[in-house]
Amino acid sequence: MANKLNLLIMGPAGSGKGTQSEKIVEKFDVVHLSTGDMFRAAISNQTEAGKKASEFIDQGLLVPDEITIALVEERLMQADVQEKGYLLDGFPRTIGQAEALSQLLAKIQMPLNLIIDLKVDEKLLVERISGRRMCEVCGTIYHITYNPPAVSGVCDLDGGKLYQRSDDNEAGLKVRLAEYNKSTAPIIGYYGDSVEVIEVDASQTVDQVFASIDTKLESLLND
Ligand SMILES: [Zn+2]
């Protein structure tokens, strides 16, 4: 029986990973370890890793693994993770990062107990991605059709301005999808039988997708 949920959620851009993560965190009170949020926090707090990361981000470059891993390690060591369990979102992105993560998790003795793998077809991804808007303050994700804010262009939570990522278009999506299929999807194979994987059809509605995840998480906790 799992007394804590130690989770990894995977899925390409537009699979609804961010939205499902928010719902999981809300219901199961695990710590959301999103690399996007961790980078935003580290950069605005001007931590060592944050300063290093922003040098790369400002130039439009990928942040090197060692900086990302240092950031994740720093966060995993904090007390709330030990207390509540975690949901990794956006990390690991490569098998190299997955190997580093295995070492970090062994160190804190909190191995993964489930991978949630969101599957969705490419055409639907294009539609989802091109309508996506993100709050520049808190990073909350909206969709102009499926999940619009109360006031167009403005975050419901903090009044922050919503922006569209410059690569949230069909061409940008194709590049990210190819990268995902090449580098990130093989992570499932890396874990092999050592971690349970649940595949969820993410072309369903947000509530249907969450219902599948919810049932699985409840059974993990009550097994
Ligand atoms: Zn906001």
Short mmCIF file of C-alpha atoms and ligand atoms in Angstrom, two decimals:
data_model
loop_
_atom_site.label_atom_id
_atom_site.label_comp_id
_atom_site.label_asym_id
_atom_site.label_seq_id
_atom_site.Cartn_x
_atom_site.Cartn_y
_atom_site.Cartn_z
CA MET A 1 0.00 0.00 0.00
CA ALA A 2 1.17 3.49 -0.81
CA ASN A 3 0.76 5.88 2.09
CA LYS A 4 2.03 8.72 -0.07
CA LEU A 5 1.61 9.39 -3.74
CA ASN A 6 4.91 9.86 -5.55
CA LEU A 7 3.86 10.61 -9.09
CA LEU A 8 5.18 11.54 -12.50
CA ILE A 9 2.81 12.91 -15.14
CA MET A 10 3.87 12.70 -18.78
CA GLY A 11 2.35 13.92 -22.01
CA PRO A 12 3.24 16.20 -24.91
CA ALA A 13 2.35 19.91 -25.02
CA GLY A 14 -1.42 20.25 -25.26
CA SER A 15 -2.19 16.90 -23.62
CA GLY A 16 -3.72 18.72 -20.64
CA LYS A 17 -0.85 17.86 -18.35
CA GLY A 18 -0.94 21.21 -16.55
CA THR A 19 -4.70 21.13 -16.02
CA GLN A 20 -4.70 17.54 -14.75
CA SER A 21 -1.77 18.34 -12.47
CA GLU A 22 -3.74 21.17 -10.86
CA LYS A 23 -6.68 18.83 -10.25
CA ILE A 24 -4.48 16.09 -8.77
CA VAL A 25 -2.78 18.56 -6.45
CA GLU A 26 -6.10 20.04 -5.38
CA LYS A 27 -7.66 16.68 -4.50
CA PHE A 28 -4.68 14.69 -3.20
CA ASP A 29 -2.61 17.51 -1.69
CA VAL A 30 0.70 16.33 -3.15
CA VAL A 31 3.46 18.87 -3.83
CA HIS A 32 3.41 19.96 -7.48
CA LEU A 33 6.96 19.87 -8.80
CA SER A 34 6.58 21.64 -12.13
CA THR A 35 9.84 22.69 -13.72
CA GLY A 36 8.08 25.71 -15.20
CA ASP A 37 7.00 26.90 -11.74
CA MET A 38 10.35 26.01 -10.19
CA PHE A 39 12.18 28.06 -12.80
CA ARG A 40 9.83 31.03 -12.41
CA ALA A 41 10.25 30.94 -8.61
CA ALA A 42 14.03 30.50 -8.73
CA ILE A 43 14.39 33.33 -11.23
CA SER A 44 12.18 35.76 -9.36
CA ASN A 45 13.91 34.87 -6.05
CA GLN A 46 17.29 35.26 -7.77
CA THR A 47 18.63 31.97 -6.37
CA GLU A 48 21.94 30.65 -7.69
CA ALA A 49 20.23 28.14 -10.00
CA GLY A 50 17.68 30.79 -10.98
CA LYS A 51 20.37 33.24 -12.09
CA LYS A 52 22.14 30.57 -14.10
CA ALA A 53 18.90 29.39 -15.69
CA SER A 54 17.82 32.88 -16.74
CA GLU A 55 21.06 33.36 -18.69
CA PHE A 56 19.98 30.50 -20.94
CA ILE A 57 16.28 31.31 -21.06
CA ASP A 58 16.98 34.95 -21.97
CA GLN A 59 18.91 33.74 -25.00
CA GLY A 60 16.19 31.30 -25.97
CA LEU A 61 18.44 28.34 -25.14
CA LEU A 62 17.56 25.12 -23.36
CA VAL A 63 18.60 25.13 -19.72
CA PRO A 64 21.39 22.52 -19.29
CA ASP A 65 20.53 19.37 -17.35
CA GLU A 66 22.89 20.08 -14.48
CA ILE A 67 21.06 23.32 -13.64
CA THR A 68 17.62 21.75 -13.96
CA ILE A 69 18.67 18.78 -11.83
CA ALA A 70 20.14 21.07 -9.15
CA LEU A 71 16.86 22.96 -9.07
CA VAL A 72 14.80 19.77 -8.71
CA GLU A 73 17.14 18.44 -6.02
CA GLU A 74 16.84 21.65 -4.00
CA ARG A 75 13.06 21.39 -4.15
CA LEU A 76 12.86 17.64 -3.38
CA MET A 77 14.82 18.20 -0.17
CA GLN A 78 12.22 20.52 1.29
CA ALA A 79 10.07 19.24 4.14
CA ASP A 80 6.68 19.48 2.43
CA VAL A 81 7.72 16.87 -0.15
CA GLN A 82 8.57 14.34 2.59
CA GLU A 83 5.29 15.10 4.28
CA LYS A 84 2.89 15.02 1.34
CA GLY A 85 4.49 13.19 -1.59
CA TYR A 86 4.97 14.82 -4.97
CA LEU A 87 3.78 15.14 -8.53
CA LEU A 88 6.59 15.66 -11.05
CA ASP A 89 5.49 17.62 -14.13
CA GLY A 90 7.88 18.55 -16.94
CA PHE A 91 10.78 16.57 -15.47
CA PRO A 92 12.43 14.26 -16.40
CA ARG A 93 12.43 15.22 -20.08
CA THR A 94 15.21 12.87 -21.16
CA ILE A 95 16.55 9.48 -20.12
CA GLY A 96 19.65 11.25 -18.76
CA GLN A 97 17.42 13.34 -16.47
CA ALA A 98 15.49 10.19 -15.50
CA GLU A 99 18.74 8.53 -14.41
CA ALA A 100 19.66 11.58 -12.31
CA LEU A 101 16.17 11.61 -10.84
CA SER A 102 16.42 7.95 -9.81
CA GLN A 103 19.50 8.83 -7.76
CA LEU A 104 17.81 11.83 -6.14
CA LEU A 105 14.72 9.80 -5.25
CA ALA A 106 16.84 6.98 -3.81
CA LYS A 107 18.60 9.57 -1.65
CA ILE A 108 15.33 10.82 -0.15
CA GLN A 109 13.85 7.29 -0.15
CA MET A 110 10.75 8.33 -2.04
CA PRO A 111 10.69 6.25 -5.24
CA LEU A 112 8.01 6.84 -7.84
CA ASN A 113 4.90 4.74 -7.37
CA LEU A 114 3.01 5.69 -10.54
CA ILE A 115 3.56 7.25 -13.96
CA ILE A 116 0.50 8.86 -15.56
CA ASP A 117 0.96 8.82 -19.33
CA LEU A 118 -1.40 11.13 -21.24
CA LYS A 119 -1.99 10.04 -24.85
CA VAL A 120 -3.59 12.33 -27.41
CA ASP A 121 -3.64 12.63 -31.20
CA GLU A 122 -1.74 15.28 -33.09
CA LYS A 123 -4.65 17.10 -34.75
CA LEU A 124 -6.35 17.72 -31.45
CA LEU A 125 -3.08 18.96 -30.00
CA VAL A 126 -2.83 21.67 -32.66
CA GLU A 127 -6.30 22.97 -31.78
CA ARG A 128 -5.59 22.91 -28.08
CA ILE A 129 -2.20 24.53 -28.36
CA SER A 130 -3.17 27.41 -30.63
CA GLY A 131 -5.88 28.57 -28.19
CA ARG A 132 -3.70 28.28 -25.13
CA ARG A 133 -2.91 31.34 -22.98
CA MET A 134 -0.77 31.53 -19.86
CA CYS A 135 -0.74 34.00 -16.96
CA GLU A 136 2.52 35.93 -16.84
CA VAL A 137 2.27 36.18 -13.04
CA CYS A 138 1.28 32.71 -11.79
CA GLY A 139 1.59 30.50 -14.88
CA THR A 140 -2.02 29.30 -14.79
CA ILE A 141 -3.08 27.95 -18.17
CA TYR A 142 -6.30 28.94 -19.96
CA HIS A 143 -7.80 28.09 -23.33
CA ILE A 144 -9.76 30.71 -25.27
CA THR A 145 -12.49 28.12 -26.09
CA TYR A 146 -12.32 25.28 -23.58
CA ASN A 147 -11.24 27.08 -20.43
CA PRO A 148 -11.56 30.85 -20.90
CA PRO A 149 -10.92 33.34 -18.08
CA ALA A 150 -13.88 35.43 -16.85
CA VAL A 151 -12.39 38.51 -18.52
CA SER A 152 -10.64 37.97 -21.84
CA GLY A 153 -6.85 38.25 -21.55
CA VAL A 154 -6.83 38.51 -17.75
CA CYS A 155 -6.02 35.84 -15.11
CA ASP A 156 -8.96 34.99 -12.80
CA LEU A 157 -6.64 34.45 -9.85
CA ASP A 158 -4.46 37.53 -9.78
CA GLY A 159 -5.44 39.82 -12.66
CA GLY A 160 -2.15 39.03 -14.44
CA LYS A 161 -1.95 39.50 -18.18
CA LEU A 162 -2.38 36.36 -20.28
CA TYR A 163 0.11 35.72 -23.06
CA GLN A 164 0.57 33.20 -25.82
CA ARG A 165 3.85 31.35 -25.90
CA SER A 166 5.69 32.22 -29.07
CA ASP A 167 5.95 28.52 -30.01
CA ASP A 168 2.26 27.76 -29.33
CA ASN A 169 1.39 27.37 -33.01
CA GLU A 170 1.30 24.46 -35.45
CA ALA A 171 4.93 24.73 -36.55
CA GLY A 172 6.16 25.14 -32.98
CA LEU A 173 4.02 22.23 -31.86
CA LYS A 174 5.42 19.90 -34.53
CA VAL A 175 8.95 20.69 -33.37
CA ARG A 176 8.06 20.09 -29.72
CA LEU A 177 6.14 16.91 -30.55
CA ALA A 178 9.05 15.48 -32.52
CA GLU A 179 11.35 16.33 -29.62
CA TYR A 180 8.92 14.75 -27.15
CA ASN A 181 8.65 11.54 -29.18
CA LYS A 182 12.40 11.31 -29.61
CA SER A 183 13.64 12.25 -26.14
CA THR A 184 10.84 12.13 -23.59
CA ALA A 185 8.49 9.28 -24.57
CA PRO A 186 11.31 6.66 -24.30
CA ILE A 187 11.48 7.40 -20.56
CA ILE A 188 8.57 4.98 -20.10
CA GLY A 189 10.81 2.25 -21.51
CA TYR A 190 13.65 3.30 -19.21
CA TYR A 191 11.49 2.56 -16.17
CA GLY A 192 10.39 -0.78 -17.65
CA ASP A 193 8.56 -2.83 -15.05
CA SER A 194 10.07 -1.00 -12.10
CA VAL A 195 7.29 1.62 -11.96
CA GLU A 196 3.60 1.12 -12.71
CA VAL A 197 2.29 3.12 -15.67
CA ILE A 198 -1.32 4.15 -16.32
CA GLU A 199 -2.10 5.25 -19.88
CA VAL A 200 -4.97 7.71 -20.13
CA ASP A 201 -6.76 8.77 -23.33
CA ALA A 202 -6.31 12.53 -23.00
CA SER A 203 -8.54 13.36 -25.97
CA GLN A 204 -11.49 12.97 -23.59
CA THR A 205 -12.85 15.92 -21.61
CA VAL A 206 -10.91 17.29 -18.64
CA ASP A 207 -13.38 15.67 -16.22
CA GLN A 208 -13.28 12.27 -17.94
CA VAL A 209 -9.49 12.25 -17.94
CA PHE A 210 -9.40 13.22 -14.29
CA ALA A 211 -11.96 10.52 -13.40
CA SER A 212 -9.59 7.82 -14.72
CA ILE A 213 -6.65 9.28 -12.84
CA ASP A 214 -8.70 9.77 -9.68
CA THR A 215 -9.88 6.14 -9.61
CA LYS A 216 -6.31 4.91 -9.99
CA LEU A 217 -4.90 7.18 -7.28
CA GLU A 218 -7.67 6.24 -4.84
CA SER A 219 -6.93 2.55 -5.42
CA LEU A 220 -3.21 3.12 -4.88
CA LEU A 221 -3.93 4.79 -1.54
CA ASN A 222 -6.43 2.13 -0.42
CA ASP A 223 -4.78 -1.01 -1.71
ZN ZN B 1 -2.38 34.41 -12.66
#
